Coordinates of C-alpha atoms in Angstrom, one line a residue:
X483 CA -4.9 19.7 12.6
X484 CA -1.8 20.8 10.7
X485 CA -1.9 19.9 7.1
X486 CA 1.8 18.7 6.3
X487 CA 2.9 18.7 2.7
X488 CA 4.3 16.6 0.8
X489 CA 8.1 17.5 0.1
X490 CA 11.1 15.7 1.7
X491 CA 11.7 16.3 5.5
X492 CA 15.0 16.0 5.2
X493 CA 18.2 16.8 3.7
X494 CA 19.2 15.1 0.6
X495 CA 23.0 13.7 0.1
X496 CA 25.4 11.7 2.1
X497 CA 25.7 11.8 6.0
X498 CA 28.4 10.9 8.0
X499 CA 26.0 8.5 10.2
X500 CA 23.5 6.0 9.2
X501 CA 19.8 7.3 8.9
X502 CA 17.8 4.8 11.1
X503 CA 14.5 3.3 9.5
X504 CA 12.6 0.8 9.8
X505 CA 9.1 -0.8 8.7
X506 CA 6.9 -1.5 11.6
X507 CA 4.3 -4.2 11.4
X508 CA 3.0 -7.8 12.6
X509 CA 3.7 -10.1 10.9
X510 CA 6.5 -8.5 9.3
X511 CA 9.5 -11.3 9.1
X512 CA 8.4 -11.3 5.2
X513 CA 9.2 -7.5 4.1
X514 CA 11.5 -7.3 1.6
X515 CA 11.2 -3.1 2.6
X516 CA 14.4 -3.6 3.9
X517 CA 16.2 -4.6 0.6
X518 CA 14.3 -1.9 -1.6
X519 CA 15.4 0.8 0.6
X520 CA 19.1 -0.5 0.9
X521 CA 18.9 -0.4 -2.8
X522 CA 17.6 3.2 -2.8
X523 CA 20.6 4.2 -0.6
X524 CA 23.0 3.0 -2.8
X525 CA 21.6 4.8 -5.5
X526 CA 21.8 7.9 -3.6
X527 CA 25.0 7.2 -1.7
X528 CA 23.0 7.7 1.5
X529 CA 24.1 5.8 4.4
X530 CA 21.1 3.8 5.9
X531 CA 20.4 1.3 8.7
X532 CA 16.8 -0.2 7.6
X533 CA 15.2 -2.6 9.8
X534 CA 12.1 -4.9 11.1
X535 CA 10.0 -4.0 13.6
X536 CA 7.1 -6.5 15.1
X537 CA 5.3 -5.3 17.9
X538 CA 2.9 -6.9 19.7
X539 CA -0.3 -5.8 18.5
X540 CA -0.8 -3.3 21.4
X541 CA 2.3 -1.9 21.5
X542 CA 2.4 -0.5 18.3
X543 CA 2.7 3.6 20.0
X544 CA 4.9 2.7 22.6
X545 CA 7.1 1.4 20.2
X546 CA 7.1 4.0 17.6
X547 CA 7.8 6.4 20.3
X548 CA 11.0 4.6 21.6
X549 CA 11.7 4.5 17.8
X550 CA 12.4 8.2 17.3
X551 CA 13.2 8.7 21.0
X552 CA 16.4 7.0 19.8
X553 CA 16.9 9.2 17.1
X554 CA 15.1 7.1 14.5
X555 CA 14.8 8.8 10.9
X556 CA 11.6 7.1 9.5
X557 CA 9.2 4.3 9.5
X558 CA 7.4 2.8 6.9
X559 CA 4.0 1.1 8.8
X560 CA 1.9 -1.9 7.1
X561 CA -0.3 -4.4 8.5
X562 CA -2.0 -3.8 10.9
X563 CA -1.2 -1.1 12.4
X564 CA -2.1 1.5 9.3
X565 CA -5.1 2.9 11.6
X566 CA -3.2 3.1 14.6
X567 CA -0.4 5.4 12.7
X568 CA -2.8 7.6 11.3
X569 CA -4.5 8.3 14.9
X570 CA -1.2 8.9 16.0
X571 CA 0.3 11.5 13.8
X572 CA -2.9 13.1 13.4
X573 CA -2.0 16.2 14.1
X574 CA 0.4 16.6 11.5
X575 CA -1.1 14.9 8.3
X576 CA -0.5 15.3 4.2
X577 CA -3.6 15.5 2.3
X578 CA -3.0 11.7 0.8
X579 CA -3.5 10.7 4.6
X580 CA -6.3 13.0 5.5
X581 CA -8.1 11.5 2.8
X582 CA -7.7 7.6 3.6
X583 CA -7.7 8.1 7.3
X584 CA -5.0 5.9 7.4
X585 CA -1.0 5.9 7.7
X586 CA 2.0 3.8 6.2
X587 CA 4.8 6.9 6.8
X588 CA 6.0 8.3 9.7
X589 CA 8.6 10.8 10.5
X590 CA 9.7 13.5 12.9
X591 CA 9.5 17.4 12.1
X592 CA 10.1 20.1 14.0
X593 CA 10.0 18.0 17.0
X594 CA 6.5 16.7 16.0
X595 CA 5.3 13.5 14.3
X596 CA 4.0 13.4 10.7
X597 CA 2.3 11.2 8.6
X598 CA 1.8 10.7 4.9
X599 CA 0.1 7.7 3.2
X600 CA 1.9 6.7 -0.3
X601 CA 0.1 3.4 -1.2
X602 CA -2.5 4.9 -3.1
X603 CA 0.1 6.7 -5.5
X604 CA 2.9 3.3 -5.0
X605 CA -0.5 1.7 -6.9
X606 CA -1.2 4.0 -9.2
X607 CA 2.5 4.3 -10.6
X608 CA 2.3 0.7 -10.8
X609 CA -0.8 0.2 -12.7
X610 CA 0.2 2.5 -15.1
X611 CA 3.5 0.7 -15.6
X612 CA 1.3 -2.4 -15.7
X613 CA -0.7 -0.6 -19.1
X614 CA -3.4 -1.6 -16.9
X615 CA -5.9 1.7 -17.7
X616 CA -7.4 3.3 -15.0
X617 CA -9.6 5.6 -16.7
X618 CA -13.1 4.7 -17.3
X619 CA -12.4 1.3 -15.7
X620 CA -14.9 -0.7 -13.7
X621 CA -12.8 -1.8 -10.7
X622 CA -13.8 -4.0 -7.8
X623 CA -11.7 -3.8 -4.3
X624 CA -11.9 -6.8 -1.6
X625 CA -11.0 -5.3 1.5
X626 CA -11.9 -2.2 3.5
X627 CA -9.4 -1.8 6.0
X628 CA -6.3 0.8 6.4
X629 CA -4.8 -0.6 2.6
X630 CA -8.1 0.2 0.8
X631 CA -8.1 3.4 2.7
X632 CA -4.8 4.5 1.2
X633 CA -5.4 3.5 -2.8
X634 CA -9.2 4.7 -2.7
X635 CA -8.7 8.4 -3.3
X636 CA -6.0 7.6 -6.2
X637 CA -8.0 5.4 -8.0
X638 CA -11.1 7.6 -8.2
X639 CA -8.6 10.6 -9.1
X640 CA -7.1 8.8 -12.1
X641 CA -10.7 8.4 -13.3
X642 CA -12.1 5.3 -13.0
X643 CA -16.2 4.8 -14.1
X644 CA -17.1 2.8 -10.9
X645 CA -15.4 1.9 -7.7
X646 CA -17.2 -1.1 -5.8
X647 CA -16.1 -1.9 -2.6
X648 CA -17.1 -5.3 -0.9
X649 CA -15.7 -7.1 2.5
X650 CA -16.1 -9.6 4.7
X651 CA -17.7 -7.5 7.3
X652 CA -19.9 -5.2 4.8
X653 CA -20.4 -2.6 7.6
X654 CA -16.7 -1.7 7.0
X655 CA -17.4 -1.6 3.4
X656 CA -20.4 1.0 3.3
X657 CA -18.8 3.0 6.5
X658 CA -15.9 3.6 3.9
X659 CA -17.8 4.6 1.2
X660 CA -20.6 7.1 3.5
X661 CA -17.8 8.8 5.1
X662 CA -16.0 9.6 1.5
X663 CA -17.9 12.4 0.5
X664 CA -17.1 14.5 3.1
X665 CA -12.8 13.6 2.8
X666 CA -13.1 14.5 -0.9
X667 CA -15.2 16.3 -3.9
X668 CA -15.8 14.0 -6.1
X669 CA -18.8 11.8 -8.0
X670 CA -19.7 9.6 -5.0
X671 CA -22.4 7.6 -7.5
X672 CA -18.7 5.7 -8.7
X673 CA -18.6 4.4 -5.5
X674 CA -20.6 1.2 -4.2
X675 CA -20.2 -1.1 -1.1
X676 CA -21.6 -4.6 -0.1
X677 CA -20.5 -7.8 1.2
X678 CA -18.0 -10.9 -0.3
X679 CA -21.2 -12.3 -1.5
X680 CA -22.0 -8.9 -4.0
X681 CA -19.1 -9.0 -5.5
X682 CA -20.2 -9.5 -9.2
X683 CA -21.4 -7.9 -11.4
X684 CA -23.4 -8.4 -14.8
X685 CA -20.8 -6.8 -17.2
X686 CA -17.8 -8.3 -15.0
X687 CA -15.1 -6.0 -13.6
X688 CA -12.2 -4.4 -15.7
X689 CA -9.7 -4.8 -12.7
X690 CA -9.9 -6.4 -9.6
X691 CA -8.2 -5.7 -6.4
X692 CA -7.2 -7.7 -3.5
X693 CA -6.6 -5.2 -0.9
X694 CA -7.4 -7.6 2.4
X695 CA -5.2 -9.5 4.1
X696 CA -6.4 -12.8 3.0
X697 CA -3.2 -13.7 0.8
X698 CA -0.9 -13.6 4.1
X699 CA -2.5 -16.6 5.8
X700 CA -2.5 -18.1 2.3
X701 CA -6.4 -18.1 1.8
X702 CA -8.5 -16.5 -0.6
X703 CA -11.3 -14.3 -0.3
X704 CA -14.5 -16.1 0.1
X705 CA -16.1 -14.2 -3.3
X706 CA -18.1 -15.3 -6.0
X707 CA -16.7 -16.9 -9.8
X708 CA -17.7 -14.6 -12.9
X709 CA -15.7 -11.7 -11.1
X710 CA -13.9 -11.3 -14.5
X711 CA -15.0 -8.5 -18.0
X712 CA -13.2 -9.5 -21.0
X713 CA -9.8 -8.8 -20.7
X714 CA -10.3 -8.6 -16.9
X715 CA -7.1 -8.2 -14.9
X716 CA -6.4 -9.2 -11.1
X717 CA -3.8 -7.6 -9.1
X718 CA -2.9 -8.4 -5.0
X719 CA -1.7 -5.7 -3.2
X720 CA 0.0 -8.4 -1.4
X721 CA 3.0 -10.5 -2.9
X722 CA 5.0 -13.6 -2.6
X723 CA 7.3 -15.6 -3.7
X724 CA 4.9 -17.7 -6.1
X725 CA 1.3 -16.2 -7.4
X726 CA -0.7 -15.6 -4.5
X727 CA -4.2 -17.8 -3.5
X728 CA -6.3 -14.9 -4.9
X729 CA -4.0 -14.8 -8.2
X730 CA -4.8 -18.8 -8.2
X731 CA -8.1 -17.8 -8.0
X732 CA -8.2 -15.0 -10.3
X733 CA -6.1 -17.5 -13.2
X734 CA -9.1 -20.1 -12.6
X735 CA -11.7 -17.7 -13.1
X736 CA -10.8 -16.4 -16.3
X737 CA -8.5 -13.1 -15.6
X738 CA -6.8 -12.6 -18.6
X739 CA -3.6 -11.5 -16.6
X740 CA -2.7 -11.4 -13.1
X741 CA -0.6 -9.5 -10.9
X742 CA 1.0 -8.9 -7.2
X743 CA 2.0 -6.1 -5.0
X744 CA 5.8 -5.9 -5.3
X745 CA 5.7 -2.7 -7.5
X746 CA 3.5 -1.2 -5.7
X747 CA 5.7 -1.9 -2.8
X748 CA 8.5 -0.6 -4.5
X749 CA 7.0 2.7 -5.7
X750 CA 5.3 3.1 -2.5
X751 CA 8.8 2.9 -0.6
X752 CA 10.3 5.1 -3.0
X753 CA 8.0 7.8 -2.0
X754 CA 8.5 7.0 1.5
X755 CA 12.2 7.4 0.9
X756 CA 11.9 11.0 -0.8
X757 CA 9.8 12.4 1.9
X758 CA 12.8 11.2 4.2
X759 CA 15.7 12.2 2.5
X760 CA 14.9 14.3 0.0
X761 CA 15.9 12.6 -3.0
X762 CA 13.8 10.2 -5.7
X763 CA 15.3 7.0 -6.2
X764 CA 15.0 5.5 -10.0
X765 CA 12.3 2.3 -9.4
X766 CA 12.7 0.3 -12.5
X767 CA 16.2 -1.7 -11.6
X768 CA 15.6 -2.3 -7.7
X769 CA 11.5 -3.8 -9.0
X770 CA 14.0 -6.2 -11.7
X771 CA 16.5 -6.8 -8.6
X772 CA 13.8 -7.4 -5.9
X773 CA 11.6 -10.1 -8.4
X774 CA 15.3 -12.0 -9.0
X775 CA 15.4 -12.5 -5.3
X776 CA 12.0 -13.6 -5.5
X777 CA 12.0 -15.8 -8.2
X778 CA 15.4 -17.8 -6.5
X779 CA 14.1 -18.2 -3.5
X780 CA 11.2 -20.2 -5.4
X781 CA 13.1 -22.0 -7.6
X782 CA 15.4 -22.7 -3.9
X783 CA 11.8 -24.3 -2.6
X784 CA 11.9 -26.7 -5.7

């Protein structure tokens, strides 16, 4: 396996032809991706065609390859095809996606596909942005699947005290957590795993995460209350239009402030778009443009 770094694939500044990208997922009718990276392009006076892509669930490689057959420049890949991605491009992989053993960037190189995984650090930035301190923090994560792949490493780099992991299927959970020690050096006693039902804990949890898919079919996880420390914050790496059914669920049990994915999303696709065209797009004004839209198309519901 090659190990592919993580500097822009391509060449930075205006081109005389659209770049073709695209995110890539099922159900992905709700990705505002296309937006944020329109935004980006503007910025950068790039000229971009950014679209939608739902395959059927098993046609996710047949897909990707017609994709860049075509002359495709990159595609961002979310739910849930994230394991699928990272199988795929596995013999060209960035250190980020070595570690989670999972994929949500693909691109061409050399005639070769490679992959990178930018959610962990598109979480990070935005925790941080958040105040939400990472350091020392006691965080639980619901959900061990392809996004709790990609934020695990990150997390445990910017320091956390403890790391529990719990899911609905705990075998997922502790099959996570016993293959970590041998993707990276550090103080595997930080990390824990169980099921929904071992989700609390005596002194509560500085931060939790909602890294399943639970908030896209409008349901929250099944977990215990008392999830929350003092000062206890929620965040969804999902997002919506309106607080999500775990950010319901985190307000009613006490979380002193709760939060969604969209900045994650956004610094997430802004890495994305700098491994693609070689330029770093400022977040902070598409995050404020992308939330307007959001907000109207609530207040459009009312």
């Amino acid at each position: 396996m090659t190990t592919t770094s993580s500097t822009p694939a391509a060449v930075s500044g205006a081109i005389s032809h659209p770049a073709r990208c695209a995110v890539l997922g099922n159900p992905v009718s709700h990705s505002r991706s296309p937006a944020i990276h329109q935004q980006f392009a503007l910025q950068t006076k790039i000229a971009l065609l950014y679209e939608r892509i739902a395959p059927a669930v098993d046609q996710f490689e047949p897909t990707v390859t017609a994709f860049f057959n075509a002359g495709g420049r990159g595609l961002n890949v979310t739910v849930p095809f994230k394991l699928e991605a990272w199988q795929l491009a596995r013999a060209n992989l960035s250190v980020r996606a070595q570690l989670a053993q999972a994929v949500n960037t693909l691109w061409l190189e050399g005639g070769a596909l490679h992959g990178c995984n930018t959610d962990g650090i598109g979480l990070v930035t935005d925790l941080q942005r958040l105040a939400l301190p990472l350091k020392d923090a006691r965080i639980l994560m619901i959900g061990a699947g392809g996004a709790a792949r990609g934020v695990l490493g990150p997390l445990l780099e910017a320091g956390c005290a403890q790391l529990h992991i719990v899911n609905r299927t705990p075998a997922r959970a502790h099959a996570l957590v016993n293959q970590w020690p041998d993707l990276h050096a550090v103080q595997t006693k930080r990390l824990s795993a169980g099921s929904l039902s071992e989700a609390a804990s005596k002194q509560g949890w500085d931060l939790v995460l909602n890294a399943s898919a639970s908030s896209l079919s409008e349901a929250a996880p099944e977990v215990p209350s008392g999830l929350y420390a003092a000062g206890g914050c929620a965040y969804d790496l999902m997002y919506a239009a309106r607080p999500t059914t775990f950010m319901v669920q985190a307000q009613a049990d006490q979380a002193q402030h709760t939060h969604d994915g969209l900045g994650m999303l956004v610094e997430q696709a802004a890495e994305s778009f700098y491994l693609w065209h070689g330029v770093r797009p400022e977040t902070t004004p598409v995050l404020r443009l992308i939330r307007a839209e959001l907000d109207a198309s609530r207040e459009a519901l009312h």
